[in-house]
Coordinates of C-alpha atoms in Angstrom, one line a residue:
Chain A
X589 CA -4.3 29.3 14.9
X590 CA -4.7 27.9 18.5
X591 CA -4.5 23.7 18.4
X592 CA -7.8 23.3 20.8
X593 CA -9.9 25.6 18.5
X594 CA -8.6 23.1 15.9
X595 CA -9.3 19.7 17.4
X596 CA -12.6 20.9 18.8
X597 CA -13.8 21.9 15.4
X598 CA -12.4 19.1 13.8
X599 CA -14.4 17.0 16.8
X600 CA -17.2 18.3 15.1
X601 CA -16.3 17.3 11.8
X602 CA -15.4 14.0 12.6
X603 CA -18.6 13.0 14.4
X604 CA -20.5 10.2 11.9
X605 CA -24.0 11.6 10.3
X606 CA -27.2 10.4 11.9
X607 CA -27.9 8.2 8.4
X608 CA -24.1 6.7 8.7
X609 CA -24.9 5.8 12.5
X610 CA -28.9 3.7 11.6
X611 CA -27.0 2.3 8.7
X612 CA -24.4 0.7 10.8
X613 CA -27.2 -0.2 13.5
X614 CA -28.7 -1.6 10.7
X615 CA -25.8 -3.8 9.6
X616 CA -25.1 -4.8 13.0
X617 CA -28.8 -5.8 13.7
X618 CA -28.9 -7.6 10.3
X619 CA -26.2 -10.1 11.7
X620 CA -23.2 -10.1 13.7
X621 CA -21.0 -11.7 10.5
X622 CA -18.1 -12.6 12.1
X623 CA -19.8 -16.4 11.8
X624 CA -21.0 -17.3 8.5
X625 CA -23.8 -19.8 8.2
X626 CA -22.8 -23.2 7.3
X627 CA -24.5 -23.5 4.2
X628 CA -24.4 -20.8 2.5
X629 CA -26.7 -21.8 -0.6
X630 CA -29.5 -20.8 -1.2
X631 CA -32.8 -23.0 -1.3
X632 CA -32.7 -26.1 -3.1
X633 CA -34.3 -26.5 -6.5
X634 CA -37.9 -28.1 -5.2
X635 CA -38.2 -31.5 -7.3
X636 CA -41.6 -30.8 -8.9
X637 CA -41.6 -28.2 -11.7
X638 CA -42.0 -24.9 -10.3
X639 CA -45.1 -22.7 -10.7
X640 CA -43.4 -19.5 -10.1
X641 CA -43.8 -17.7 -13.9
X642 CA -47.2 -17.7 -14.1
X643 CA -47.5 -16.1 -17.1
X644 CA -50.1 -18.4 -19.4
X645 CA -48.3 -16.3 -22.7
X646 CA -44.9 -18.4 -21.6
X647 CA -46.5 -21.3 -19.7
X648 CA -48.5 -22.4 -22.8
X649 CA -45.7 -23.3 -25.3
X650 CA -43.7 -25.3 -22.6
X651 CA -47.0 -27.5 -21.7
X652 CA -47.6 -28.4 -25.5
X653 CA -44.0 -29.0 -25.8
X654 CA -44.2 -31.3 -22.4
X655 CA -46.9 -33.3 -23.7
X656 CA -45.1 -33.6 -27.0
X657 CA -42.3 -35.1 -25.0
X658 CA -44.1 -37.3 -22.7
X659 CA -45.9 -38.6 -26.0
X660 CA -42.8 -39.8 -27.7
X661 CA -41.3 -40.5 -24.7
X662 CA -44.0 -43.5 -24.3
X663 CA -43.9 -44.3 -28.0
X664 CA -40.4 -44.7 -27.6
X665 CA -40.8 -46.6 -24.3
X666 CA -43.3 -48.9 -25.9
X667 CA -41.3 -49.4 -28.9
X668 CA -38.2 -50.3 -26.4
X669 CA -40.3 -52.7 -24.7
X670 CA -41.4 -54.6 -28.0
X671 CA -37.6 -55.5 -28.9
X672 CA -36.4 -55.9 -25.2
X673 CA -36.8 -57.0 -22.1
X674 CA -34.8 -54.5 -21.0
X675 CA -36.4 -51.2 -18.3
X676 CA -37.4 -48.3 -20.6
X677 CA -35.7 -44.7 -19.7
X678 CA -39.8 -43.6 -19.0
X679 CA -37.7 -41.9 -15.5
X680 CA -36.4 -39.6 -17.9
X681 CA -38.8 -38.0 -19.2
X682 CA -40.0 -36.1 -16.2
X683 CA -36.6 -34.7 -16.1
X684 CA -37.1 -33.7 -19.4
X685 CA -40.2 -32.1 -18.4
X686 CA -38.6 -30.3 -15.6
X687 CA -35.8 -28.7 -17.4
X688 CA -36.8 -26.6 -19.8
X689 CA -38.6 -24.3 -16.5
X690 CA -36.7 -21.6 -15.8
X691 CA -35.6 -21.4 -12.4
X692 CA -37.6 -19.9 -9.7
X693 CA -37.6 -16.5 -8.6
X694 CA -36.4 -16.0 -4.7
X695 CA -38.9 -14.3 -2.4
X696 CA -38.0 -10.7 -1.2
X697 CA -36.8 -12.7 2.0
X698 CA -34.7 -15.6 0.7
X699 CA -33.1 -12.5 -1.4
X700 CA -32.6 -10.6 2.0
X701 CA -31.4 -14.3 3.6
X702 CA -28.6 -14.2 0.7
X703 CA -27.8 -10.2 0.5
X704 CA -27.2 -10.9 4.7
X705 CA -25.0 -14.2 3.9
X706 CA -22.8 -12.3 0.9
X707 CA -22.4 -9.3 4.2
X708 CA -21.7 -12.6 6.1
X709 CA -18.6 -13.9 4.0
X710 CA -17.0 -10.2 3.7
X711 CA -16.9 -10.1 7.6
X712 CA -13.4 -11.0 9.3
X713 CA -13.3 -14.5 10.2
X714 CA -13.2 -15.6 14.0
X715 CA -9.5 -16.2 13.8
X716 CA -8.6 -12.6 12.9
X717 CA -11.1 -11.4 15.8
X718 CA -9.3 -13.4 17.8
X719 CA -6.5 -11.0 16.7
X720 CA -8.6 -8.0 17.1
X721 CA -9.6 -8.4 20.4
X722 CA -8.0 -5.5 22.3
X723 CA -6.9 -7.6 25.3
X724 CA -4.3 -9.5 23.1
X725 CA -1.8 -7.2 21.8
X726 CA 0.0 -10.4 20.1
X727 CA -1.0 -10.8 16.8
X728 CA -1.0 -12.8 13.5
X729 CA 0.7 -10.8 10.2
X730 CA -1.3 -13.2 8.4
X731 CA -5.1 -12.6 7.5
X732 CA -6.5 -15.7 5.9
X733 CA -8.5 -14.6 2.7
X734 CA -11.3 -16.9 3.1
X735 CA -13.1 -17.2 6.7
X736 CA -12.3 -20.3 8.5
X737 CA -14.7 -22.9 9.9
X738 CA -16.1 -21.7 13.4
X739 CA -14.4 -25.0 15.0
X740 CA -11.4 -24.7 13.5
X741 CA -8.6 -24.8 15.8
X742 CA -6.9 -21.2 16.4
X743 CA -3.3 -21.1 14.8
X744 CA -0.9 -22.1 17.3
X745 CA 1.3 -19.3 18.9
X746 CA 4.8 -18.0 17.5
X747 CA 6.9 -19.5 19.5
X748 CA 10.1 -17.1 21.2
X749 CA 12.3 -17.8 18.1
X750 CA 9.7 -17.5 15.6
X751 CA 9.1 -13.6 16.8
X752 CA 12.8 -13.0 16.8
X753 CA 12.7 -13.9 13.5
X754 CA 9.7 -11.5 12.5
X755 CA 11.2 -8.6 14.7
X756 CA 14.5 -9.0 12.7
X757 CA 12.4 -8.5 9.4
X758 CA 10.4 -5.7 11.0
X759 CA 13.7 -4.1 11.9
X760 CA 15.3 -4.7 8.4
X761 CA 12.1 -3.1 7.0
X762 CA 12.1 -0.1 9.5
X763 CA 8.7 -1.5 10.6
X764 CA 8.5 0.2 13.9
X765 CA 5.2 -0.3 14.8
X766 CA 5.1 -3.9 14.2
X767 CA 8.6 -4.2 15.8
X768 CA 6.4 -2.7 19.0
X769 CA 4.2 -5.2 18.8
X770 CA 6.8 -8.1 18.5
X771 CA 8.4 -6.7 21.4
X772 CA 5.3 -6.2 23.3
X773 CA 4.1 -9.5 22.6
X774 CA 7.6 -10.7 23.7
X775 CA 7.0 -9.6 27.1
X776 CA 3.8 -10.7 27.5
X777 CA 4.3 -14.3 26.3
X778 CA 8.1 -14.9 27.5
X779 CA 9.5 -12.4 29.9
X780 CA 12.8 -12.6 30.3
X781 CA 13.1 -15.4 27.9
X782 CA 15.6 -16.8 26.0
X783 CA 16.4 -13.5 23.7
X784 CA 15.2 -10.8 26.5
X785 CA 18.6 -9.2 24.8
X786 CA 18.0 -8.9 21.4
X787 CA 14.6 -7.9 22.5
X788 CA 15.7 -4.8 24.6
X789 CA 17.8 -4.0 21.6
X790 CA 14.8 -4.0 19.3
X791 CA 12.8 -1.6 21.8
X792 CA 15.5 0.8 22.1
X793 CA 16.2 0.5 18.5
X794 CA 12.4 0.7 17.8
X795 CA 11.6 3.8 20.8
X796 CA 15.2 5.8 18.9
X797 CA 13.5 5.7 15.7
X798 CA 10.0 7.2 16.6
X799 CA 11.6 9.8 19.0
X800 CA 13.2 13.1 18.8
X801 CA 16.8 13.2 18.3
X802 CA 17.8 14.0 21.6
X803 CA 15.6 11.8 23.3
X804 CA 17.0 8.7 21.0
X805 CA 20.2 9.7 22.1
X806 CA 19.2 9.4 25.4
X807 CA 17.4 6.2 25.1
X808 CA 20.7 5.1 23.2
X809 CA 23.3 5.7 25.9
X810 CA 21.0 4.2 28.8
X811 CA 20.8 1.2 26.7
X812 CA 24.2 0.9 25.7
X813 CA 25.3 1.2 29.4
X814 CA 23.2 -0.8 30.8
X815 CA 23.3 -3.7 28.4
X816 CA 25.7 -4.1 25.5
X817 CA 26.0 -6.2 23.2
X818 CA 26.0 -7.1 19.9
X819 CA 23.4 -4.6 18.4
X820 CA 25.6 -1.7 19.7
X821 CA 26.5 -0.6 16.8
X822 CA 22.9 -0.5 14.9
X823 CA 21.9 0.9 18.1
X824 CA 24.7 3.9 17.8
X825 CA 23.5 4.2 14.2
X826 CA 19.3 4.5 15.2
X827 CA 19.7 6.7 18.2
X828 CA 22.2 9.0 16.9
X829 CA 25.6 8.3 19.0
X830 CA 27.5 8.6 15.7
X831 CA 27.0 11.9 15.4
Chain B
X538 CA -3.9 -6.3 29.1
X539 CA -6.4 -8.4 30.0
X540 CA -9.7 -7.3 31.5
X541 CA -10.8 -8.3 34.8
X542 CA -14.1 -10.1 34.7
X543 CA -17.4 -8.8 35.4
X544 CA -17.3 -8.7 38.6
X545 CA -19.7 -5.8 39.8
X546 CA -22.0 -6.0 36.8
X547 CA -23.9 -2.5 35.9
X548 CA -27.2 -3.6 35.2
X549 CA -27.0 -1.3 32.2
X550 CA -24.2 -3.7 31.1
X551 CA -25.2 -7.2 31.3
X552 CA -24.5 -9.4 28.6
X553 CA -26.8 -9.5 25.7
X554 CA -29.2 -11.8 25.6
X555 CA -27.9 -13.6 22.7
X556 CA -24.3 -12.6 22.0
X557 CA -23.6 -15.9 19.8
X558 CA -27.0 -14.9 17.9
X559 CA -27.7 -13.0 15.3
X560 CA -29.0 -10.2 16.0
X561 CA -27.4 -7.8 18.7
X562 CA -29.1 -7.5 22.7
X563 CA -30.9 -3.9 23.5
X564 CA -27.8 -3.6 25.8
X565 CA -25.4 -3.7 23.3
X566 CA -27.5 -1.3 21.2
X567 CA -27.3 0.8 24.1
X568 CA -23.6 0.9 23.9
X569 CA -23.5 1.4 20.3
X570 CA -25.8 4.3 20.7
X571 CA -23.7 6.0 23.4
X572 CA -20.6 5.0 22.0
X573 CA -20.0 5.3 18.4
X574 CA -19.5 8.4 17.7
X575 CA -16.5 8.0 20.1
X576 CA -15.5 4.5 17.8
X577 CA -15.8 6.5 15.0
X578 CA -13.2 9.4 15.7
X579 CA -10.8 7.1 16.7
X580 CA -10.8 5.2 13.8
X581 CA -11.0 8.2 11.6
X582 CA -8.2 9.6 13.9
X583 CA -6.4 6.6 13.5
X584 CA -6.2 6.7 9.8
X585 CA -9.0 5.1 8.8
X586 CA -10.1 6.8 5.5
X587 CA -14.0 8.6 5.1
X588 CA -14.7 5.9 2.6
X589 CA -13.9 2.4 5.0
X590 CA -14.6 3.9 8.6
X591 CA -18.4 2.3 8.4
X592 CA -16.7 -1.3 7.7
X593 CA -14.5 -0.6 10.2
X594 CA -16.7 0.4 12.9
X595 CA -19.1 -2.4 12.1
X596 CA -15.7 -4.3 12.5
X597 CA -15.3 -3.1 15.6
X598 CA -19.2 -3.7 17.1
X599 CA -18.9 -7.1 15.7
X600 CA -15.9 -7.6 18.6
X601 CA -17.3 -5.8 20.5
X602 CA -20.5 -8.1 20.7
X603 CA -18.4 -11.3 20.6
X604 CA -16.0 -10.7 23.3
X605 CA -19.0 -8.9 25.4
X606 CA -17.8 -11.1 28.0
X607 CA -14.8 -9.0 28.1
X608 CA -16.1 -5.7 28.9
X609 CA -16.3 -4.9 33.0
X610 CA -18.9 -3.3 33.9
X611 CA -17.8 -1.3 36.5
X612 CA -15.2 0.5 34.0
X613 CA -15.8 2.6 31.3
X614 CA -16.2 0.9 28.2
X615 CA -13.8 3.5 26.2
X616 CA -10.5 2.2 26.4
X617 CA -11.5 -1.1 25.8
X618 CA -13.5 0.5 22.8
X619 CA -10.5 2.0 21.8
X620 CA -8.0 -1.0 22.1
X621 CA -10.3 -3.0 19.5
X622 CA -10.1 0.0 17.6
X623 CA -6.6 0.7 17.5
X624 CA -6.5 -2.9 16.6
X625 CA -8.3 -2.5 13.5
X626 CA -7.1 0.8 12.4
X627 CA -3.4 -1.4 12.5
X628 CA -5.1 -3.9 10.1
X629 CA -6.5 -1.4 7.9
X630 CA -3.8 1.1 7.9
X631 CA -1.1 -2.0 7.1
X632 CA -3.2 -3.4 4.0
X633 CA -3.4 0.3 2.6
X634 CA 0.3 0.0 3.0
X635 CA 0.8 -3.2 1.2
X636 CA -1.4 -1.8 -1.0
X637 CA 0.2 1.2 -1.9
X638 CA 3.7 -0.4 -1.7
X639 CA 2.3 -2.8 -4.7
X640 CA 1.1 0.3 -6.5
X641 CA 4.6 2.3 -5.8
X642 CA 6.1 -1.4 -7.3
X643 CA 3.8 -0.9 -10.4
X644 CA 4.4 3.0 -10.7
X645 CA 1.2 4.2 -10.1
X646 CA 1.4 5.7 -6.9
X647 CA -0.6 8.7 -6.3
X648 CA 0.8 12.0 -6.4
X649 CA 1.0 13.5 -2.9
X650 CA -1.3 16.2 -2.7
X651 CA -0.3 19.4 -1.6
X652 CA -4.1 21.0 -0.4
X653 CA -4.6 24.1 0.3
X654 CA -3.1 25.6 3.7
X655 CA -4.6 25.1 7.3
X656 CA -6.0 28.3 7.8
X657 CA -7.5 28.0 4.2
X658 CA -8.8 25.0 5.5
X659 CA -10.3 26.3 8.7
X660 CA -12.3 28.6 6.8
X661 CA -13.8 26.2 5.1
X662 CA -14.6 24.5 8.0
X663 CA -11.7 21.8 7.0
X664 CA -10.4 21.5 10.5
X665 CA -10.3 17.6 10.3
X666 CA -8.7 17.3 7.0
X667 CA -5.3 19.6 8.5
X668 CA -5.8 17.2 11.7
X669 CA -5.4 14.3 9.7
X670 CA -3.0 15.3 7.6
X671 CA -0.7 16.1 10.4
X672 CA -1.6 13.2 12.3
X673 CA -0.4 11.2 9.5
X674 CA 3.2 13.2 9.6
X675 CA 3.2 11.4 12.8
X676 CA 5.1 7.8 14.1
X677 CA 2.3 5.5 14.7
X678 CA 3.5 4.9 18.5
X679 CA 3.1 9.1 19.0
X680 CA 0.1 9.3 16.7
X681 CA -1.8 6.4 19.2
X682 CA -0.8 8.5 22.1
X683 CA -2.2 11.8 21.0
X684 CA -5.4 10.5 19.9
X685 CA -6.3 8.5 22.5
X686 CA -5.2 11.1 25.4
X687 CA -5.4 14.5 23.7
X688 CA -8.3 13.9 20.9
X689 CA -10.5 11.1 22.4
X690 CA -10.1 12.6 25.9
X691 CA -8.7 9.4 27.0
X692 CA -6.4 9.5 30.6
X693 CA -2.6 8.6 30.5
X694 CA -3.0 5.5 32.8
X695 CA -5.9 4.2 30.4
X696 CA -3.9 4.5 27.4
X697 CA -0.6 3.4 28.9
X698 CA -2.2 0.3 29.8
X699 CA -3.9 -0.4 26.9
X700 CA -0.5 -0.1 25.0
X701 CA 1.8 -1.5 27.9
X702 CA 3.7 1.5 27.9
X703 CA 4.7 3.4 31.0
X704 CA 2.9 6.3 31.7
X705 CA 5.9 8.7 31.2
X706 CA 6.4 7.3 27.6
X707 CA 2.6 8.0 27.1
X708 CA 2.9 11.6 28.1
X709 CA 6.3 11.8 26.6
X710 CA 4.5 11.0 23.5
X711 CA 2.0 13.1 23.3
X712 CA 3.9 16.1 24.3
X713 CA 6.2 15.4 21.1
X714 CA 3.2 15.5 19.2
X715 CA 1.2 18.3 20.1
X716 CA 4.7 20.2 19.9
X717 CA 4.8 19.2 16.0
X718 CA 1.3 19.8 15.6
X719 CA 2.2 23.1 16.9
X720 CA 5.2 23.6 14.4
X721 CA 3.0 22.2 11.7
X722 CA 0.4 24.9 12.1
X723 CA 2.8 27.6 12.5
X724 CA 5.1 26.1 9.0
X725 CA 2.0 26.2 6.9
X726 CA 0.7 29.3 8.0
X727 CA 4.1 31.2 7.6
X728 CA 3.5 29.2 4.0
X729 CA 0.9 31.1 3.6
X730 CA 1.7 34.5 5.2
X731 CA 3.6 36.2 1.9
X732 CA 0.7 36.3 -0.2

């Protein structure tokens, strides 16, 4: 089997289906999602008793039992006002009234408005784009669960220890590809620096274990001569100068 | 890497009218319609399984059209397309991790599943599923390299400086890997060969 026959026909099979591509148009067009609204509620309960069920066969009990209410809601109020000087709870009875109405339906919109806002909350928040963003190859480990305020303040920086520290981890866990991007970001942010060693170690360490034996040997000695120190010996170990 | 500004604005390629808004400009749309088909293999290239590669694309429009600012116009969009992508293949490739490291924890890993061979798959028009299942025999660093240069059609220099490697490491890379895709198809299909 030839490898371009494969990849072209497996071009082919990897393209998205016409229906995938609206859908995600769709998505997209329905809101960005990256910042969620503010309030995220739905529309407030109006304050006068809804109208929405309009169904007499179910409207028609809760009436008589309304005016049942508001009739010994005065009697009581009356009664109150015989003994006592003291305000009758007449308020209350309109409450009353109101609550046994069920709630009101949402509009095919407002349920759009809320289906777009629950898409909303699932998208990343803007601190994690931040880490997306292709032009900053330093990122965060850490992907906060709930999406932060759009004026938050952006997490500071690791600082030059604090990325030693997670490039020792990602070494002890044979993490290589985060180990690239500590060391990467290392560059970027603090070339030399104050741990431009252990940092060179890490790359070689880190380019030994994703390359071909001979090649890690050869990464291995060029490191080892041209900076030793004291991750020779991992370094021996990675790159195969033991054998 | 940082991208220059737009200086030298293609028309084509102005910012959208309303990138903080809701709803995405006609020349963002534009670049969605020309490009996502080329988001979309990367991603899937990049290990993002059939299932999650819409949430991830839409993942990766939604950067897109915030950091619109970003993109020079006079370039081609692709490797920029393709950092953000890389970026959230990472993510999504590093929770599966975490969530299969949990499940190994647990004992409920999935089996590995030995499928059928590649030329099996061939003839069933499987080409991508032997792709990606060598591509995920593959180091990250050298799996990047080959899709971006030798799948996605990238150039050396682009994909070197997207991942701040030197362009002999880029190459290096994706010679090592179309070698062991080569030894890959020639393994399985001796595999097969006896029957």
């Amino acid at each position: 089997m030839k490898i371009d026959e494969l990849i072209a026909q497996a071009q082919r099979e990897a393209e998205p289906s016409a229906e995938a591509v609206e859908a995600l148009w769709s998505r997209l067009r329905a809101g960005p999602g990256p910042e969620p609204e503010p309030e995220p509620e739905p529309e407030p309960e109006p304050e006068t008793p809804p109208a929405a069920p309009t169904d007499t066969a179910v409207r028609g009990p809760w009436i008589a039992a309304a005016l049942v209410v508001l009739g010994l809601g005065g009697a009581t109020a009356w009664w109150l006002r015989q003994r006592a000087p003291a305000p009758s709870p007449a308020p209350s009875t309109s409450a009353t009234t109101a609550k046994p109405e069920p709630a009101p339906t949402l509009e095919p919109v407002e349920m759009q408005l809320v289906r777009g806002i629950e898409s909303v909350d699932e998208a990343p928040p803007a601190d994690r784009d931040a880490e997306l963003d292709a032009t900053k190859p330093e990122r965060q480990t850490q992907r906060p669960s709930t999406p932060a305020p759009t004026d938050a303040p952006p997490p500071p920086p690791p600082s030059e220890l604090e990325l030693l520290q997670r490039a020792r981890i990602a070494l002890r866990d044979r993490d290589w590809s985060e180990l690239d991007d500590l060391v990467q970001a290392h560059a970027q942010r603090f070339d030399p620096g104050m741990f431009a060693t252990e940092f060179a170690a890490m790359r070689t360490m880190a380019d030994c274990a994703q390359s071909t034996p001979e090649r890690a040997r050869t990464i291995g000695r060029a490191h080892l001569e041209r900076a030793p120190g004291i991750f020779d010996a991992r370094i021996s170990e990675l790159c195969g100068l033991d054998e | 890497m940082t991208r220059s500004g737009p200086a030298g604005k293609d028309p084509t390629l102005s910012a959208p009218a309303n990138t903080a808004a809701s709803s995405p400009g006609p020349e963002l749309e534009a670049l969605y319609r020309r490009e996502v088909s080329f988001v979309w293999r990367t991603l899937r290239y990049l290990g993002v399984p059939g299932p999650e590669i819409e949430d991830a694309a839409h993942e990766v429009f939604v950067v897109v059209q915030r950091r619109w600012d970003d993109l020079d116009a006079g370039r081609d969009p692709r490797p920029w397309l393709a950092g953000i992508a890389r970026n959230v293949a990472m993510h999504e490739r590093r929770r599966r991790a975490r969530v299969a490291r949990k499940l190994d924890a647990l004992g409920q890993a999935p089996p590995p599943s030995s499928g059928p061979t590649p030329e099996a798959h061939v003839a069933q028009g499987e080409a991508l599923e032997i792709l990606e299942r060598f591509l995920d025999t593959l180091p990250d660093a050298q799996r990047e390299a080959f899709v971006l240069v030798e799948l996605q059609g990238l150039r050396g220099r682009e994909v070197a400086e997207l991942l701040d490697e030197k362009r002999n490491t880029i190459a290096s890379r994706v010679r090592l890997a179309r070698a062991a895709l080569q030894a890959y198809l020639h393994t399985h299909a001796d595999a097969e060969a006896p029957r």
